[in-house]
Coordinates of C-alpha atoms and ligand atoms in Angstrom, one line a residue:
M29 CA -9.0 -0.1 -25.8
E30 CA -11.8 -0.5 -23.3
K31 CA -13.5 2.5 -21.6
T32 CA -15.3 2.5 -18.3
K33 CA -16.4 5.0 -15.6
C34 CA -15.1 3.0 -12.7
L35 CA -12.3 0.4 -12.6
I36 CA -12.0 -1.6 -9.4
I37 CA -8.8 -3.6 -8.9
G38 CA -9.2 -6.5 -6.4
S39 CA -11.8 -9.0 -5.5
G40 CA -11.8 -9.2 -1.7
P41 CA -14.6 -7.7 0.5
A42 CA -13.4 -4.1 -0.3
G43 CA -13.5 -4.6 -4.1
Y44 CA -16.8 -6.4 -4.3
T45 CA -18.5 -4.0 -1.8
A46 CA -17.2 -1.0 -3.8
A47 CA -18.7 -2.7 -6.9
I48 CA -22.1 -3.1 -5.2
Y49 CA -22.2 0.6 -4.5
T50 CA -21.0 1.8 -7.9
G51 CA -23.3 -0.7 -9.6
R52 CA -26.3 0.5 -7.6
A53 CA -25.3 4.1 -8.5
N54 CA -25.6 3.1 -12.2
I55 CA -21.9 3.6 -12.8
P56 CA -20.4 1.4 -15.5
T57 CA -18.0 -0.7 -13.4
L58 CA -15.3 -3.2 -14.4
L59 CA -13.7 -5.2 -11.6
Y60 CA -10.5 -7.1 -12.2
E61 CA -10.3 -10.1 -9.9
G62 CA -6.5 -10.8 -9.9
L63 CA -4.8 -14.1 -9.4
Q64 CA -7.0 -15.2 -6.5
P65 CA -10.7 -14.3 -7.0
G66 CA -12.2 -13.6 -3.6
G67 CA -8.8 -12.7 -2.1
Q68 CA -7.4 -13.7 1.2
L69 CA -10.7 -14.9 2.6
T70 CA -10.8 -17.8 0.3
T71 CA -7.8 -19.2 2.1
T72 CA -9.5 -19.2 5.5
T73 CA -12.0 -21.8 6.6
E74 CA -14.9 -20.5 8.5
V75 CA -15.8 -16.8 8.9
E76 CA -17.7 -16.3 12.1
N77 CA -17.2 -12.6 12.7
F78 CA -18.8 -11.0 9.7
P79 CA -22.2 -9.7 10.8
G80 CA -25.2 -11.2 9.1
Y81 CA -24.1 -14.8 9.2
P82 CA -25.3 -16.1 12.6
E83 CA -24.1 -19.6 11.9
G84 CA -20.8 -18.5 10.3
V85 CA -20.0 -19.0 6.6
T86 CA -17.0 -20.3 4.7
G87 CA -14.7 -17.6 3.3
T88 CA -15.3 -19.0 -0.2
Q89 CA -19.1 -18.9 0.2
M90 CA -19.1 -15.3 1.5
M91 CA -16.9 -14.1 -1.3
D92 CA -19.2 -15.9 -3.8
D93 CA -22.2 -14.1 -2.3
M94 CA -20.5 -10.7 -2.5
R95 CA -19.5 -11.4 -6.1
Q96 CA -23.0 -12.3 -7.1
Q97 CA -24.4 -9.3 -5.3
A98 CA -22.1 -7.0 -7.2
T99 CA -22.9 -8.8 -10.5
R100 CA -26.6 -8.3 -9.9
F101 CA -26.1 -4.6 -10.0
G102 CA -24.2 -4.6 -13.2
A103 CA -20.5 -4.8 -12.3
E104 CA -18.6 -6.7 -14.9
M105 CA -16.1 -9.2 -13.4
R106 CA -12.9 -9.8 -15.3
S107 CA -10.1 -12.2 -14.5
G108 CA -6.7 -10.8 -15.0
M109 CA -4.0 -8.8 -13.2
I110 CA -3.4 -5.1 -13.7
M111 CA 0.3 -4.9 -14.5
K112 CA 0.8 -1.2 -15.1
A113 CA -1.0 2.0 -14.6
D114 CA -0.6 5.6 -15.9
F115 CA -2.0 8.0 -13.4
S116 CA -0.2 11.0 -14.9
K117 CA -3.2 12.4 -16.7
R118 CA -7.0 12.0 -16.7
P119 CA -8.7 9.8 -17.8
Y120 CA -6.5 7.2 -16.3
H121 CA -5.1 4.2 -18.1
V122 CA -4.1 0.7 -17.0
W123 CA -2.9 -2.4 -18.7
V124 CA -4.0 -5.9 -18.0
D125 CA -1.7 -8.9 -18.2
D126 CA -3.5 -10.1 -21.4
G127 CA -2.5 -6.8 -23.1
T128 CA -5.9 -5.1 -22.7
E129 CA -5.7 -1.3 -22.1
V130 CA -8.5 0.2 -20.0
E131 CA -9.3 3.9 -19.8
T132 CA -11.3 4.9 -16.7
D133 CA -12.5 8.1 -15.0
T134 CA -12.2 6.6 -11.5
I135 CA -10.1 3.8 -10.0
I136 CA -10.7 2.0 -6.7
I137 CA -7.6 0.1 -5.6
A138 CA -8.6 -2.8 -3.4
T139 CA -5.7 -5.1 -4.0
G140 CA -5.3 -6.2 -0.4
A141 CA -2.2 -7.4 1.4
T142 CA -0.5 -10.7 1.4
A143 CA 0.5 -12.4 4.7
K144 CA 4.1 -13.4 4.7
Y145 CA 4.9 -17.0 5.2
L146 CA 8.2 -18.6 6.2
G147 CA 8.5 -20.5 2.9
L148 CA 8.3 -24.0 4.4
E149 CA 6.8 -26.8 2.4
D150 CA 4.9 -27.8 5.5
E151 CA 3.0 -24.5 5.6
K152 CA 1.4 -25.5 2.3
K153 CA 0.9 -29.1 3.4
Y154 CA -1.0 -28.0 6.6
A155 CA -2.8 -24.9 5.1
G156 CA -6.2 -24.8 6.8
M157 CA -5.2 -27.8 8.9
G158 CA -3.4 -26.0 11.7
V159 CA -1.5 -23.3 9.9
S160 CA -3.0 -19.8 9.8
A161 CA -1.9 -16.2 9.3
C162 CA -4.9 -14.7 11.1
A163 CA -5.6 -15.2 14.8
T164 CA -8.8 -13.3 14.7
C165 CA -10.1 -15.4 11.9
D166 CA -9.0 -18.9 13.1
G167 CA -8.2 -18.5 16.8
F168 CA -11.6 -19.6 18.0
F169 CA -10.9 -23.1 16.6
Y170 CA -8.0 -23.5 19.1
R171 CA -9.9 -23.0 22.3
R172 CA -8.2 -24.7 25.2
K173 CA -5.5 -26.0 22.8
V174 CA -1.8 -25.3 22.5
V175 CA -0.7 -22.9 19.8
A176 CA 2.5 -21.1 18.6
V177 CA 2.8 -17.7 17.1
V178 CA 5.9 -16.9 14.9
G179 CA 7.2 -13.3 15.0
G180 CA 8.4 -10.6 17.3
G181 CA 6.6 -7.5 16.1
D182 CA 3.4 -5.8 17.2
T183 CA 1.2 -8.2 15.1
A184 CA 2.8 -11.3 16.7
C185 CA 2.3 -9.8 20.2
E186 CA -1.2 -8.8 19.5
E187 CA -2.0 -12.2 18.0
A188 CA -0.4 -14.0 20.9
S189 CA -2.4 -11.9 23.4
Y190 CA -5.6 -12.5 21.5
L191 CA -4.9 -16.3 21.3
A192 CA -4.1 -16.4 25.0
G193 CA -7.7 -15.5 25.7
L194 CA -8.8 -18.7 23.9
A195 CA -6.0 -21.2 24.0
A196 CA -4.6 -23.2 27.0
K197 CA -1.1 -22.1 26.1
V198 CA 0.6 -19.9 23.6
Y199 CA 4.3 -20.1 22.5
L200 CA 5.7 -17.0 20.9
I201 CA 8.6 -18.1 18.6
V202 CA 11.0 -15.2 18.0
R203 CA 14.1 -15.6 15.9
K204 CA 16.2 -12.9 17.7
N205 CA 16.9 -12.5 21.4
Y206 CA 14.5 -9.6 21.7
L207 CA 11.1 -8.4 20.6
R208 CA 10.7 -5.7 18.0
A209 CA 7.2 -4.9 19.2
S210 CA 6.3 -1.6 21.0
E211 CA 7.0 -1.6 24.7
I212 CA 3.3 -1.7 25.7
M213 CA 2.8 -4.8 23.5
Q214 CA 5.9 -6.4 24.9
K215 CA 4.7 -5.8 28.5
R216 CA 1.3 -7.3 27.6
V217 CA 2.9 -10.4 26.4
A218 CA 5.4 -10.7 29.3
D219 CA 2.6 -10.2 31.9
N220 CA 0.4 -12.9 30.4
P221 CA 1.0 -16.2 32.2
K222 CA -0.3 -18.2 29.3
I223 CA 2.3 -16.9 26.9
E224 CA 5.8 -18.4 26.9
I225 CA 8.4 -16.6 24.7
L226 CA 11.0 -18.8 22.9
F227 CA 13.7 -16.4 21.9
E228 CA 16.3 -17.4 19.3
H229 CA 14.0 -20.0 17.9
N230 CA 13.1 -20.8 14.3
V231 CA 10.5 -23.2 12.9
E232 CA 12.0 -25.7 10.4
G233 CA 9.0 -27.9 9.8
L234 CA 5.7 -29.3 11.1
F235 CA 4.5 -32.8 11.8
G236 CA 1.2 -34.5 12.4
S237 CA -0.9 -37.2 10.7
D238 CA -4.2 -35.4 10.6
G239 CA -3.4 -31.8 11.0
V240 CA -0.6 -30.1 12.9
E241 CA 0.6 -32.0 16.0
G242 CA 3.8 -30.2 16.5
A243 CA 6.7 -28.1 15.1
H244 CA 10.3 -29.0 14.5
L245 CA 12.3 -26.1 16.1
V246 CA 15.9 -25.1 16.0
K247 CA 17.4 -23.0 18.8
R248 CA 20.2 -20.6 18.2
L249 CA 20.5 -21.4 14.6
G250 CA 24.0 -21.1 13.3
Q251 CA 25.6 -20.8 16.8
P252 CA 28.1 -23.3 18.2
D253 CA 25.4 -24.5 20.6
E254 CA 22.6 -24.8 18.0
S255 CA 20.1 -27.5 19.0
R256 CA 16.9 -29.0 17.6
Y257 CA 13.8 -30.3 19.3
D258 CA 10.1 -31.0 18.6
L259 CA 7.4 -28.9 20.3
P260 CA 3.9 -30.4 20.5
I261 CA 1.3 -27.8 19.3
D262 CA -2.1 -27.9 17.7
G263 CA -1.8 -24.8 15.6
L264 CA 0.9 -22.5 14.1
F265 CA 0.1 -18.8 13.5
L266 CA 2.4 -16.8 11.2
A267 CA 2.7 -13.1 12.2
I268 CA 5.8 -12.1 10.4
G269 CA 4.3 -9.2 8.6
H270 CA 2.1 -8.5 5.6
R271 CA 3.0 -7.1 2.2
P272 CA 0.5 -4.6 0.8
N273 CA -0.1 -5.2 -2.9
S274 CA 0.6 -1.6 -4.0
D275 CA 3.3 -2.0 -6.6
I276 CA 1.2 -0.5 -9.4
V277 CA 0.7 2.8 -7.7
K278 CA 4.4 3.4 -6.9
G279 CA 5.6 6.7 -8.2
F280 CA 2.0 8.1 -8.5
I281 CA 0.5 7.8 -5.0
P282 CA 2.4 8.1 -1.7
T283 CA 2.7 4.9 0.5
D284 CA 4.2 4.5 3.9
E285 CA 7.5 2.8 4.3
A286 CA 5.9 -0.6 4.4
G287 CA 4.0 0.1 1.1
Y288 CA 0.5 0.8 2.5
I289 CA -1.3 3.4 0.4
I290 CA -1.7 6.6 2.4
T291 CA -5.3 8.0 2.3
E292 CA -6.8 11.1 3.7
A293 CA -7.7 10.3 7.3
G294 CA -11.1 8.5 7.6
T295 CA -11.7 8.5 3.8
P296 CA -10.6 6.4 0.8
R297 CA -9.2 9.5 -1.0
T298 CA -5.7 9.3 -2.3
T299 CA -3.7 12.3 -3.4
L300 CA -5.0 11.8 -7.0
P301 CA -8.5 13.0 -7.8
G302 CA -10.8 10.1 -8.7
V303 CA -8.3 7.4 -7.4
F304 CA -9.4 5.8 -4.2
A305 CA -8.0 3.0 -2.0
A306 CA -9.9 0.6 0.1
G307 CA -9.3 -2.5 2.3
D308 CA -6.0 -4.0 3.5
V309 CA -3.9 -2.2 0.9
C310 CA -4.3 0.9 2.9
D311 CA -4.9 -0.6 6.4
P312 CA -1.9 -1.8 8.3
H313 CA -3.9 -2.1 11.6
Y314 CA -7.2 -3.9 11.4
R315 CA -7.1 -6.2 8.4
Q316 CA -10.7 -7.4 8.9
A317 CA -13.2 -8.3 6.2
V318 CA -15.9 -6.2 7.7
I319 CA -13.7 -3.2 7.8
A320 CA -12.5 -3.8 4.3
A321 CA -16.1 -4.0 3.2
G322 CA -16.9 -0.7 4.9
S323 CA -14.0 1.0 3.3
G324 CA -15.1 -0.4 -0.1
A325 CA -18.5 1.1 0.4
K326 CA -16.9 4.5 1.2
A327 CA -14.8 4.2 -2.0
G328 CA -17.9 3.4 -4.1
L329 CA -19.7 6.4 -2.7
E330 CA -16.7 8.7 -3.3
A331 CA -16.4 7.5 -6.9
D332 CA -20.0 8.4 -7.4
R333 CA -19.6 11.8 -5.9
Y334 CA -16.5 12.5 -7.9
L335 CA -18.1 11.5 -11.2
S336 CA -21.2 13.7 -10.5
A337 CA -19.2 16.6 -9.3
N338 CA -17.1 16.6 -12.5
G339 CA -20.0 16.1 -14.9
L340 CA -18.7 12.6 -15.8
K341 CA -21.7 10.6 -14.9
Ligands
NDP24 P1 7.0 -6.3 11.7 O1 7.8 -6.2 10.4 O2 7.1 -5.1 12.6 O3 7.6 -7.5 12.5 C1 7.8 -8.7 11.9 C2 8.3 -9.7 12.9 O4 8.4 -11.0 12.2 C3 9.7 -9.3 13.4 O5 9.9 -9.7 14.7 C4 10.6 -10.2 12.5 O6 11.8 -10.6 13.1 C5 9.8 -11.4 12.3 N1 10.1 -12.1 11.1 C6 10.1 -11.7 9.8 N2 10.5 -12.6 9.0 C7 10.7 -13.7 9.7 C8 11.1 -15.1 9.4 N3 11.3 -15.4 8.2 N4 11.3 -15.9 10.4 C9 11.0 -15.6 11.7 N5 10.6 -14.3 12.0 C10 10.5 -13.4 11.1 O7 5.5 -6.7 11.3 P2 4.2 -6.5 12.1 O8 3.1 -7.2 11.2 O9 4.3 -7.0 13.4 O10 3.9 -5.0 12.1 C11 3.8 -4.2 10.9 C12 3.6 -2.8 11.3 O11 2.3 -2.6 11.8 C13 4.5 -2.3 12.3 O12 4.8 -0.9 12.1 C14 3.7 -2.4 13.6 O13 4.1 -1.5 14.6 C15 2.3 -2.1 13.1 N6 1.3 -2.7 13.9 C16 0.8 -1.9 14.9 C17 -0.2 -2.5 15.8 C18 -0.7 -1.6 16.8 O14 -0.3 -0.5 17.0 N7 -1.7 -2.1 17.6 C19 -0.6 -3.9 15.6 C20 0.0 -4.6 14.6 C21 0.9 -4.0 13.7 P3 13.1 -9.6 13.2 O15 12.7 -8.6 14.3 O16 14.2 -10.5 13.5 O17 13.2 -8.9 11.9

């Protein structure tokens, strides 16, 4: 069994930033990177909205930089997934997929959220070439172009409105004949002349020789008057929800109905002493790297305070 003072689960901006803080505070830190070291940002292309990179930076480069910075202050990086946790008594115990058991005084959960995709082969084929699940990340590349957003919730309406400020035209592709979004978001979309809502539409595939040039749509799927046609677009944005990666805390820490970890307002504190949450796993609203990094910093500071206050440092 391995012992540490701080275990960080997750290798996005929240996890790495937390590790920079705990490392600099001289706290022995282990960081488990999960299946996709660097997290969601490694699936995006250019990051232009993280302060400090005036020319922009690739997501992969930025995560590499954060990783190196955390390593420099002593955080130990491990590959592996945490499969199980026992938070019923202190110190806490977790189990890694290779069978390793880790005992730790503090835990920072920074496991992120995973954007949901439709499950089409073409989403993989055109990943980074016209398919995105983040308008704030990638919308800028579609200035004066034609894009489509899939979904009918608040996220889809928000993404469509954001994209309408950049693109020439935005289609909102909604599978039902109504929007699920809040009234204010619905109104915002309805009032925007650049947004056209396609109710009762589903995307069945994409086409294009060098990136997305259009989508294969089906209208009124399963109805007697079902019909198919192709819609020329330059980009497809998925906004059909996110799934927070909070399975390991279930039964120990309260989450909301969507699975986001509930923290004390404005802090990374969970209901368990010494267990903190940072980044998208507890943030259904913003989902931005800079915000995740900020909450990771808070979690690192809280871990330090907790260890000192309990004579564990
Ligand atoms: P939601 O779960 O609310 O909405 C998902 C949307 O995607 C629904 O319209 C759903 O359709 C559609 N969808 C799901 N799967 C598919 C599929 N396979 N094919 C086509 N369409 C699909 O997720 P959101 O991310 O929009 O919101 C999550 C939570 O965050 C909500 O509580 C929301 O209110 C909140 N939020 C709040 C914001 C704010 O207040 N500013 C901003 C963003 C989110 P259907 O309706 O048919 O199920």
